[in-house]
Amino acid sequence: MIKRCTLMMRVLFLALCAVMLVAPQARAEYPDQTIKFVVPFPAGGSTDIAARLIAEQLSQRLGVTIVIDNQPGASGLIGASSVVRAKPDGYTFLVTSNGIHSAAATGTANFDLKTDLVPVSQIVGGALMLVGSKEAPFDTIQGFVEYAQKDPDKVNIAINAALGSAHMAFERFRRMVKIEYQPIFYPGESPSLAALVSGESAVGIISAPAARALVEDGKVNGLAVTTQERFALLPNIPTLNETVAPGYADGYSTVIFAPKGTPNDIVQKMSREIAEVVRQPETAKKLLELGLTAMGSTPEEYAAIVAADFDRNVTLIAELRASGLAE
């Protein structure tokens, strides 16, 4: 009888230990620890600024700290690779630009964009702008197209990242208007703008917020923006759609991914919370001051965009390499 009671007590003790071990996990709600946003670009850039703004607001909603980890290099692929290798527990995310759609399509990435990362949301979007040098013999988008059609060998285009989102956007535009060009590649938007100010390049394609100050100061000419709507902070500059390329619409966006294997309920929660953050009046006002607009798409919506954009870029990049316009 004593042995039987002792056995029962042991069984009850082991059961109680198991409950004690499991209970804290069952009670814990996501998130309950620091979240890391890996930004694969240097601090101070447009993606980094947007990531920090969203992280600050999202941190308050979730009740946990969100830290920014800048891991620049290789057109964003170094930081992206680190997230691919991260534990898929919902505490590491990649916050990058939609340039990853083309960077990962170059064949130089050590991961598959469509299978190794989980799309969470497009966070915010912005316009690209075609900017002309004051030294160029034109000051309108119509003048640029006419000039390029007549004398293609003289048209140098400043591209701030070979095979990046701006490069892809310009390629799609120039095919619509049937012009040729000579690309000059620069390691960022600041060097590209410097080349336009000096007259080293005739035209560049730059994010509208980055070009804004020089346009307002009269150091370069804002020719046209790439989005369907005009850039709110420079409303006098027309769109490509309303001038020389009807139906054209493109731009850049700040996007967020999770590592493959991240639980779907966490992905969905982060997407919903981000959408709430970017649509709050206070956040929307700050975004507008930066020349950005709220997006906040669902994981499913963004996944469809990733797949289509990636496949389109694979084809376009192959054509650019075949024509000698890219390596």
mmCIF file of C-alpha atoms in Angstrom:
data_model
loop_
_atom_site.group_PDB
_atom_site.id
_atom_site.type_symbol
_atom_site.label_atom_id
_atom_site.label_comp_id
_atom_site.label_asym_id
_atom_site.label_seq_id
_atom_site.Cartn_x
_atom_site.Cartn_y
_atom_site.Cartn_z
ATOM 1 C CA MET A 1 0.000 0.000 0.000
ATOM 2 C CA ILE A 2 2.848 2.347 0.869
ATOM 3 C CA LYS A 3 4.598 1.546 -2.401
ATOM 4 C CA ARG A 4 1.377 2.215 -4.297
ATOM 5 C CA CYS A 5 0.921 5.618 -2.632
ATOM 6 C CA THR A 6 4.545 6.490 -3.268
ATOM 7 C CA LEU A 7 4.158 5.643 -6.969
ATOM 8 C CA MET A 8 1.015 7.762 -7.233
ATOM 9 C CA MET A 9 2.763 10.690 -5.538
ATOM 10 C CA ARG A 10 5.648 10.427 -7.986
ATOM 11 C CA VAL A 11 3.246 10.414 -10.921
ATOM 12 C CA LEU A 12 1.409 13.458 -9.550
ATOM 13 C CA PHE A 13 4.695 15.261 -8.923
ATOM 14 C CA LEU A 14 5.903 14.639 -12.487
ATOM 15 C CA ALA A 15 2.554 15.786 -13.880
ATOM 16 C CA LEU A 16 2.710 18.963 -11.785
ATOM 17 C CA CYS A 17 6.253 19.666 -13.049
ATOM 18 C CA ALA A 18 5.109 19.227 -16.634
ATOM 19 C CA VAL A 19 2.239 21.679 -16.086
ATOM 20 C CA MET A 20 4.602 24.197 -14.513
ATOM 21 C CA LEU A 21 6.951 23.939 -17.482
ATOM 22 C CA VAL A 22 4.218 24.284 -20.104
ATOM 23 C CA ALA A 23 2.044 26.867 -18.372
ATOM 24 C CA PRO A 24 4.310 29.896 -18.798
ATOM 25 C CA GLN A 25 4.619 29.124 -22.521
ATOM 26 C CA ALA A 26 0.882 28.763 -22.874
ATOM 27 C CA ARG A 27 0.266 32.055 -21.057
ATOM 28 C CA ALA A 28 2.868 33.996 -23.031
ATOM 29 C CA GLU A 29 1.400 36.112 -25.792
ATOM 30 C CA TYR A 30 3.346 37.282 -28.830
ATOM 31 C CA PRO A 31 5.386 39.365 -28.614
ATOM 32 C CA ASP A 32 6.995 39.101 -25.198
ATOM 33 C CA GLN A 33 10.577 40.075 -26.009
ATOM 34 C CA THR A 34 12.621 42.465 -28.164
ATOM 35 C CA ILE A 35 11.980 42.384 -31.917
ATOM 36 C CA LYS A 36 14.784 43.074 -34.385
ATOM 37 C CA PHE A 37 14.307 44.862 -37.716
ATOM 38 C CA VAL A 38 17.274 44.156 -39.994
ATOM 39 C CA VAL A 39 17.690 47.076 -42.419
ATOM 40 C CA PRO A 40 20.172 46.114 -45.169
ATOM 41 C CA PHE A 41 21.224 49.706 -45.874
ATOM 42 C CA PRO A 42 23.225 52.364 -43.988
ATOM 43 C CA ALA A 43 21.565 54.460 -41.301
ATOM 44 C CA GLY A 44 20.056 57.706 -42.548
ATOM 45 C CA GLY A 45 18.776 56.456 -45.890
ATOM 46 C CA SER A 46 15.131 56.511 -46.936
ATOM 47 C CA THR A 47 14.521 52.868 -45.980
ATOM 48 C CA ASP A 48 16.235 53.300 -42.617
ATOM 49 C CA ILE A 49 14.238 56.454 -41.832
ATOM 50 C CA ALA A 50 10.940 54.753 -42.661
ATOM 51 C CA ALA A 51 11.904 51.659 -40.656
ATOM 52 C CA ARG A 52 12.733 53.730 -37.561
ATOM 53 C CA LEU A 53 9.492 55.691 -37.770
ATOM 54 C CA ILE A 54 7.408 52.542 -38.061
ATOM 55 C CA ALA A 55 9.420 50.743 -35.361
ATOM 56 C CA GLU A 56 8.826 53.573 -32.898
ATOM 57 C CA GLN A 57 5.070 53.547 -33.416
ATOM 58 C CA LEU A 58 4.800 49.753 -33.597
ATOM 59 C CA SER A 59 6.802 49.341 -30.402
ATOM 60 C CA GLN A 60 4.218 51.373 -28.521
ATOM 61 C CA ARG A 61 1.356 49.256 -29.859
ATOM 62 C CA LEU A 62 3.024 45.920 -29.140
ATOM 63 C CA GLY A 63 4.525 46.889 -25.790
ATOM 64 C CA VAL A 64 8.023 45.635 -26.621
ATOM 65 C CA THR A 65 11.247 47.211 -27.824
ATOM 66 C CA ILE A 66 12.018 47.092 -31.550
ATOM 67 C CA VAL A 67 15.674 47.594 -32.431
ATOM 68 C CA ILE A 68 17.099 48.514 -35.843
ATOM 69 C CA ASP A 69 20.075 46.473 -37.014
ATOM 70 C CA ASN A 70 21.727 48.071 -40.065
ATOM 71 C CA GLN A 71 23.551 45.486 -42.202
ATOM 72 C CA PRO A 72 24.449 47.247 -45.484
ATOM 73 C CA GLY A 73 26.101 45.720 -48.522
ATOM 74 C CA ALA A 74 25.539 43.971 -51.848
ATOM 75 C CA SER A 75 22.416 45.971 -52.759
ATOM 76 C CA GLY A 76 20.685 44.774 -49.602
ATOM 77 C CA LEU A 77 21.482 41.077 -50.041
ATOM 78 C CA ILE A 78 23.831 40.802 -47.042
ATOM 79 C CA GLY A 79 21.162 41.847 -44.556
ATOM 80 C CA ALA A 80 18.547 39.780 -46.347
ATOM 81 C CA SER A 81 20.746 36.686 -46.128
ATOM 82 C CA SER A 82 21.114 37.112 -42.373
ATOM 83 C CA VAL A 83 17.330 37.143 -41.974
ATOM 84 C CA VAL A 84 17.015 34.040 -44.139
ATOM 85 C CA ARG A 85 19.293 32.290 -41.631
ATOM 86 C CA ALA A 86 17.532 33.709 -38.546
ATOM 87 C CA LYS A 87 15.365 31.666 -36.212
ATOM 88 C CA PRO A 88 11.764 31.869 -37.528
ATOM 89 C CA ASP A 89 10.228 32.748 -34.180
ATOM 90 C CA GLY A 90 8.737 36.126 -35.029
ATOM 91 C CA TYR A 91 11.496 38.180 -33.443
ATOM 92 C CA THR A 92 13.595 38.926 -36.535
ATOM 93 C CA PHE A 93 12.296 40.698 -39.648
ATOM 94 C CA LEU A 94 13.815 42.172 -42.788
ATOM 95 C CA VAL A 95 12.765 45.766 -43.492
ATOM 96 C CA THR A 96 14.064 46.689 -46.916
ATOM 97 C CA SER A 97 13.129 48.385 -50.179
ATOM 98 C CA ASN A 98 11.297 46.750 -53.045
ATOM 99 C CA GLY A 99 14.694 46.815 -54.753
ATOM 100 C CA ILE A 100 15.068 43.327 -53.287
ATOM 101 C CA HIS A 101 12.685 42.166 -56.046
ATOM 102 C CA SER A 102 15.394 42.938 -58.588
ATOM 103 C CA ALA A 103 18.497 42.375 -56.434
ATOM 104 C CA ALA A 104 17.383 38.809 -55.721
ATOM 105 C CA ALA A 105 16.609 38.310 -59.424
ATOM 106 C CA THR A 106 20.207 38.980 -60.522
ATOM 107 C CA GLY A 107 21.335 35.447 -59.710
ATOM 108 C CA THR A 108 23.848 36.673 -57.116
ATOM 109 C CA ALA A 109 21.692 36.039 -54.038
ATOM 110 C CA ASN A 110 22.357 32.938 -51.928
ATOM 111 C CA PHE A 111 18.641 32.475 -51.281
ATOM 112 C CA ASP A 112 15.379 32.199 -53.187
ATOM 113 C CA LEU A 113 13.223 35.273 -52.618
ATOM 114 C CA LYS A 114 9.990 33.393 -53.305
ATOM 115 C CA THR A 115 10.632 30.505 -50.922
ATOM 116 C CA ASP A 116 13.160 31.560 -48.262
ATOM 117 C CA LEU A 117 11.440 34.742 -47.061
ATOM 118 C CA VAL A 118 7.798 35.271 -46.117
ATOM 119 C CA PRO A 119 6.190 38.516 -47.359
ATOM 120 C CA VAL A 120 4.546 40.391 -44.485
ATOM 121 C CA SER A 121 3.537 43.762 -45.913
ATOM 122 C CA GLN A 122 4.335 46.724 -48.095
ATOM 123 C CA ILE A 123 4.723 49.386 -45.432
ATOM 124 C CA VAL A 124 4.990 52.720 -47.241
ATOM 125 C CA GLY A 125 5.469 53.861 -50.815
ATOM 126 C CA GLY A 126 7.015 56.767 -52.651
ATOM 127 C CA ALA A 127 7.619 58.240 -56.073
ATOM 128 C CA LEU A 128 10.724 58.127 -58.189
ATOM 129 C CA MET A 129 11.561 61.235 -60.181
ATOM 130 C CA LEU A 130 13.298 61.804 -63.480
ATOM 131 C CA VAL A 131 15.659 64.689 -62.808
ATOM 132 C CA GLY A 132 17.460 66.709 -65.451
ATOM 133 C CA SER A 133 20.768 68.542 -65.254
ATOM 134 C CA LYS A 134 20.731 72.302 -65.713
ATOM 135 C CA GLU A 135 23.465 71.709 -68.304
ATOM 136 C CA ALA A 136 21.152 69.556 -70.444
ATOM 137 C CA PRO A 137 19.512 71.127 -73.548
ATOM 138 C CA PHE A 138 15.984 70.486 -72.223
ATOM 139 C CA ASP A 139 13.998 71.263 -69.102
ATOM 140 C CA THR A 140 10.821 69.213 -69.597
ATOM 141 C CA ILE A 141 10.120 65.500 -69.889
ATOM 142 C CA GLN A 142 8.832 66.040 -73.421
ATOM 143 C CA GLY A 143 12.086 67.790 -74.322
ATOM 144 C CA PHE A 144 14.121 64.951 -72.872
ATOM 145 C CA VAL A 145 12.272 62.275 -74.862
ATOM 146 C CA GLU A 146 12.575 64.253 -78.088
ATOM 147 C CA TYR A 147 16.284 64.838 -77.490
ATOM 148 C CA ALA A 148 16.924 61.178 -76.677
ATOM 149 C CA GLN A 149 15.048 59.996 -79.763
ATOM 150 C CA LYS A 150 17.099 62.307 -82.036
ATOM 151 C CA ASP A 151 20.537 61.837 -80.476
ATOM 152 C CA PRO A 152 20.629 58.675 -78.307
ATOM 153 C CA ASP A 153 24.445 58.478 -78.140
ATOM 154 C CA LYS A 154 24.595 61.695 -76.107
ATOM 155 C CA VAL A 155 22.135 60.695 -73.382
ATOM 156 C CA ASN A 156 23.866 59.616 -70.161
ATOM 157 C CA ILE A 157 21.551 58.438 -67.385
ATOM 158 C CA ALA A 158 22.628 58.457 -63.739
ATOM 159 C CA ILE A 159 21.556 55.193 -62.095
ATOM 160 C CA ASN A 160 22.165 54.919 -58.355
ATOM 161 C CA ALA A 161 22.245 51.104 -58.279
ATOM 162 C CA ALA A 162 22.785 48.757 -61.189
ATOM 163 C CA LEU A 163 19.740 46.496 -61.612
ATOM 164 C CA GLY A 164 18.021 48.154 -58.654
ATOM 165 C CA SER A 165 14.406 49.283 -58.494
ATOM 166 C CA ALA A 166 15.144 52.683 -60.063
ATOM 167 C CA HIS A 167 17.064 51.034 -62.896
ATOM 168 C CA MET A 168 14.181 48.647 -63.551
ATOM 169 C CA ALA A 169 11.674 51.502 -63.458
ATOM 170 C CA PHE A 170 13.680 53.523 -65.979
ATOM 171 C CA GLU A 171 14.045 50.513 -68.266
ATOM 172 C CA ARG A 172 10.289 49.975 -68.361
ATOM 173 C CA PHE A 173 9.766 53.671 -69.095
ATOM 174 C CA ARG A 174 12.362 53.994 -71.848
ATOM 175 C CA ARG A 175 10.931 50.964 -73.645
ATOM 176 C CA MET A 176 7.526 52.612 -73.694
ATOM 177 C CA VAL A 177 8.851 55.820 -75.271
ATOM 178 C CA LYS A 178 11.434 54.014 -77.429
ATOM 179 C CA ILE A 179 14.636 55.784 -76.470
ATOM 180 C CA GLU A 180 18.220 54.561 -76.033
ATOM 181 C CA TYR A 181 20.725 55.651 -73.373
ATOM 182 C CA GLN A 182 24.111 55.098 -71.813
ATOM 183 C CA PRO A 183 23.890 54.218 -68.098
ATOM 184 C CA ILE A 184 26.362 55.618 -65.586
ATOM 185 C CA PHE A 185 26.178 53.724 -62.298
ATOM 186 C CA TYR A 186 26.738 55.374 -58.929
ATOM 187 C CA PRO A 187 26.910 53.865 -55.413
ATOM 188 C CA GLY A 188 23.947 55.855 -54.083
ATOM 189 C CA GLU A 189 21.517 58.698 -54.602
ATOM 190 C CA SER A 190 23.847 61.418 -53.320
ATOM 191 C CA PRO A 191 26.577 60.683 -55.911
ATOM 192 C CA SER A 192 23.904 60.474 -58.618
ATOM 193 C CA LEU A 193 22.551 63.892 -57.670
ATOM 194 C CA ALA A 194 26.062 65.336 -57.565
ATOM 195 C CA ALA A 195 26.596 64.085 -61.118
ATOM 196 C CA LEU A 196 23.422 65.832 -62.232
ATOM 197 C CA VAL A 197 24.379 69.098 -60.548
ATOM 198 C CA SER A 198 27.804 69.024 -62.209
ATOM 199 C CA GLY A 199 26.405 68.096 -65.607
ATOM 200 C CA GLU A 200 28.269 64.784 -65.714
ATOM 201 C CA SER A 201 24.938 63.100 -66.467
ATOM 202 C CA ALA A 202 22.018 64.597 -68.366
ATOM 203 C CA VAL A 203 19.225 62.807 -66.510
ATOM 204 C CA GLY A 204 18.899 60.664 -63.411
ATOM 205 C CA ILE A 205 16.164 58.659 -61.758
ATOM 206 C CA ILE A 206 16.067 59.351 -58.023
ATOM 207 C CA SER A 207 13.567 58.967 -55.198
ATOM 208 C CA ALA A 208 11.435 62.105 -55.171
ATOM 209 C CA PRO A 209 12.140 62.945 -51.492
ATOM 210 C CA ALA A 210 15.905 62.761 -52.118
ATOM 211 C CA ALA A 211 15.662 65.030 -55.177
ATOM 212 C CA ARG A 212 13.258 67.514 -53.608
ATOM 213 C CA ALA A 213 15.737 69.955 -52.027
ATOM 214 C CA LEU A 214 17.836 70.337 -55.177
ATOM 215 C CA VAL A 215 14.725 70.819 -57.306
ATOM 216 C CA GLU A 216 13.401 73.482 -54.938
ATOM 217 C CA ASP A 217 16.806 75.216 -54.897
ATOM 218 C CA GLY A 218 16.853 75.282 -58.700
ATOM 219 C CA LYS A 219 20.028 73.198 -58.972
ATOM 220 C CA VAL A 220 18.361 70.483 -61.073
ATOM 221 C CA ASN A 221 15.135 70.240 -63.061
ATOM 222 C CA GLY A 222 12.349 67.959 -61.911
ATOM 223 C CA LEU A 223 11.090 66.456 -65.188
ATOM 224 C CA ALA A 224 8.423 63.957 -64.120
ATOM 225 C CA VAL A 225 7.470 61.514 -61.382
ATOM 226 C CA THR A 226 6.843 57.827 -61.932
ATOM 227 C CA THR A 227 3.753 57.268 -59.811
ATOM 228 C CA GLN A 228 0.140 57.494 -60.935
ATOM 229 C CA GLU A 229 -0.376 60.606 -58.821
ATOM 230 C CA ARG A 230 1.831 63.673 -58.577
ATOM 231 C CA PHE A 231 4.334 64.002 -55.748
ATOM 232 C CA ALA A 232 2.495 65.954 -53.050
ATOM 233 C CA LEU A 233 5.535 67.979 -51.965
ATOM 234 C CA LEU A 234 6.311 69.111 -55.539
ATOM 235 C CA PRO A 235 2.837 69.238 -57.109
ATOM 236 C CA ASN A 236 3.915 71.249 -60.175
ATOM 237 C CA ILE A 237 5.978 68.365 -61.544
ATOM 238 C CA PRO A 238 3.869 66.186 -63.882
ATOM 239 C CA THR A 239 3.699 62.401 -63.989
ATOM 240 C CA LEU A 240 4.981 60.245 -66.823
ATOM 241 C CA ASN A 241 1.459 58.898 -67.159
ATOM 242 C CA GLU A 242 -0.031 62.312 -67.950
ATOM 243 C CA THR A 243 2.752 63.355 -70.335
ATOM 244 C CA VAL A 244 4.855 61.028 -72.471
ATOM 245 C CA ALA A 245 3.970 57.534 -71.200
ATOM 246 C CA PRO A 246 0.198 57.054 -70.720
ATOM 247 C CA GLY A 247 -0.509 54.087 -68.469
ATOM 248 C CA TYR A 248 2.931 54.084 -66.870
ATOM 249 C CA ALA A 249 3.071 53.812 -63.076
ATOM 250 C CA ASP A 250 5.946 52.720 -60.881
ATOM 251 C CA GLY A 251 7.661 53.711 -57.667
ATOM 252 C CA TYR A 252 9.523 52.398 -54.673
ATOM 253 C CA SER A 253 8.338 51.034 -51.361
ATOM 254 C CA THR A 254 9.596 49.995 -47.954
ATOM 255 C CA VAL A 255 8.632 46.375 -47.347
ATOM 256 C CA ILE A 256 8.927 43.766 -44.621
ATOM 257 C CA PHE A 257 9.692 40.036 -44.722
ATOM 258 C CA ALA A 258 9.989 37.282 -42.123
ATOM 259 C CA PRO A 259 12.212 34.180 -42.266
ATOM 260 C CA LYS A 260 10.713 31.058 -43.832
ATOM 261 C CA GLY A 261 8.880 29.029 -41.190
ATOM 262 C CA THR A 262 7.652 31.989 -39.151
ATOM 263 C CA PRO A 263 4.192 31.026 -37.808
ATOM 264 C CA ASN A 264 1.396 32.402 -39.973
ATOM 265 C CA ASP A 265 -0.483 33.857 -37.012
ATOM 266 C CA ILE A 266 2.578 35.992 -36.198
ATOM 267 C CA VAL A 267 2.943 37.106 -39.831
ATOM 268 C CA GLN A 268 -0.736 38.059 -39.948
ATOM 269 C CA LYS A 269 -0.551 39.896 -36.629
ATOM 270 C CA MET A 270 2.478 41.936 -37.693
ATOM 271 C CA SER A 271 0.795 42.813 -40.970
ATOM 272 C CA ARG A 272 -2.364 44.007 -39.199
ATOM 273 C CA GLU A 273 -0.418 46.023 -36.635
ATOM 274 C CA ILE A 274 1.707 47.698 -39.312
ATOM 275 C CA ALA A 275 -1.413 48.610 -41.273
ATOM 276 C CA GLU A 276 -2.893 50.211 -38.160
ATOM 277 C CA VAL A 277 0.308 52.136 -37.491
ATOM 278 C CA VAL A 278 0.720 53.638 -40.968
ATOM 279 C CA ARG A 279 -2.936 54.692 -41.098
ATOM 280 C CA GLN A 280 -2.905 56.602 -37.838
ATOM 281 C CA PRO A 281 -3.253 60.357 -38.495
ATOM 282 C CA GLU A 282 -0.060 61.211 -36.613
ATOM 283 C CA THR A 283 1.992 58.655 -38.543
ATOM 284 C CA ALA A 284 0.397 59.566 -41.861
ATOM 285 C CA LYS A 285 1.345 63.205 -41.251
ATOM 286 C CA LYS A 286 4.970 62.282 -40.542
ATOM 287 C CA LEU A 287 5.073 60.099 -43.642
ATOM 288 C CA LEU A 288 3.708 62.933 -45.765
ATOM 289 C CA GLU A 289 6.441 65.222 -44.454
ATOM 290 C CA LEU A 290 8.929 62.639 -45.714
ATOM 291 C CA GLY A 291 7.195 62.404 -49.080
ATOM 292 C CA LEU A 292 5.861 58.903 -48.354
ATOM 293 C CA THR A 293 2.387 57.394 -48.412
ATOM 294 C CA ALA A 294 0.876 54.664 -46.246
ATOM 295 C CA MET A 295 0.347 51.230 -47.784
ATOM 296 C CA GLY A 296 -0.041 48.444 -45.236
ATOM 297 C CA SER A 297 -0.912 45.548 -47.573
ATOM 298 C CA THR A 298 -1.783 42.045 -46.364
ATOM 299 C CA PRO A 299 0.731 39.169 -46.609
ATOM 300 C CA GLU A 300 -1.301 37.624 -49.417
ATOM 301 C CA GLU A 301 -1.455 40.865 -51.390
ATOM 302 C CA TYR A 302 2.247 41.465 -51.031
ATOM 303 C CA ALA A 303 3.181 37.847 -51.849
ATOM 304 C CA ALA A 304 1.416 38.182 -55.204
ATOM 305 C CA ILE A 305 3.370 41.370 -55.950
ATOM 306 C CA VAL A 306 6.697 39.739 -54.988
ATOM 307 C CA ALA A 307 6.125 36.760 -57.284
ATOM 308 C CA ALA A 308 5.055 38.860 -60.275
ATOM 309 C CA ASP A 309 7.768 41.498 -59.845
ATOM 310 C CA PHE A 310 10.535 38.942 -59.332
ATOM 311 C CA ASP A 311 9.620 36.975 -62.462
ATOM 312 C CA ARG A 312 9.342 40.176 -64.510
ATOM 313 C CA ASN A 313 12.757 41.317 -63.296
ATOM 314 C CA VAL A 314 14.434 37.998 -64.112
ATOM 315 C CA THR A 315 13.360 38.443 -67.736
ATOM 316 C CA LEU A 316 14.288 42.128 -67.873
ATOM 317 C CA ILE A 317 17.716 41.598 -66.299
ATOM 318 C CA ALA A 318 18.526 38.854 -68.801
ATOM 319 C CA GLU A 319 17.626 41.230 -71.641
ATOM 320 C CA LEU A 320 19.721 44.049 -70.170
ATOM 321 C CA ARG A 321 22.753 41.772 -69.877
ATOM 322 C CA ALA A 322 22.302 40.521 -73.413
ATOM 323 C CA SER A 323 22.224 44.119 -74.703
ATOM 324 C CA GLY A 324 25.305 45.163 -72.702
ATOM 325 C CA LEU A 325 23.381 47.559 -70.434
ATOM 326 C CA ALA A 326 24.195 45.551 -67.311
ATOM 327 C CA GLU A 327 26.778 43.032 -66.130
#
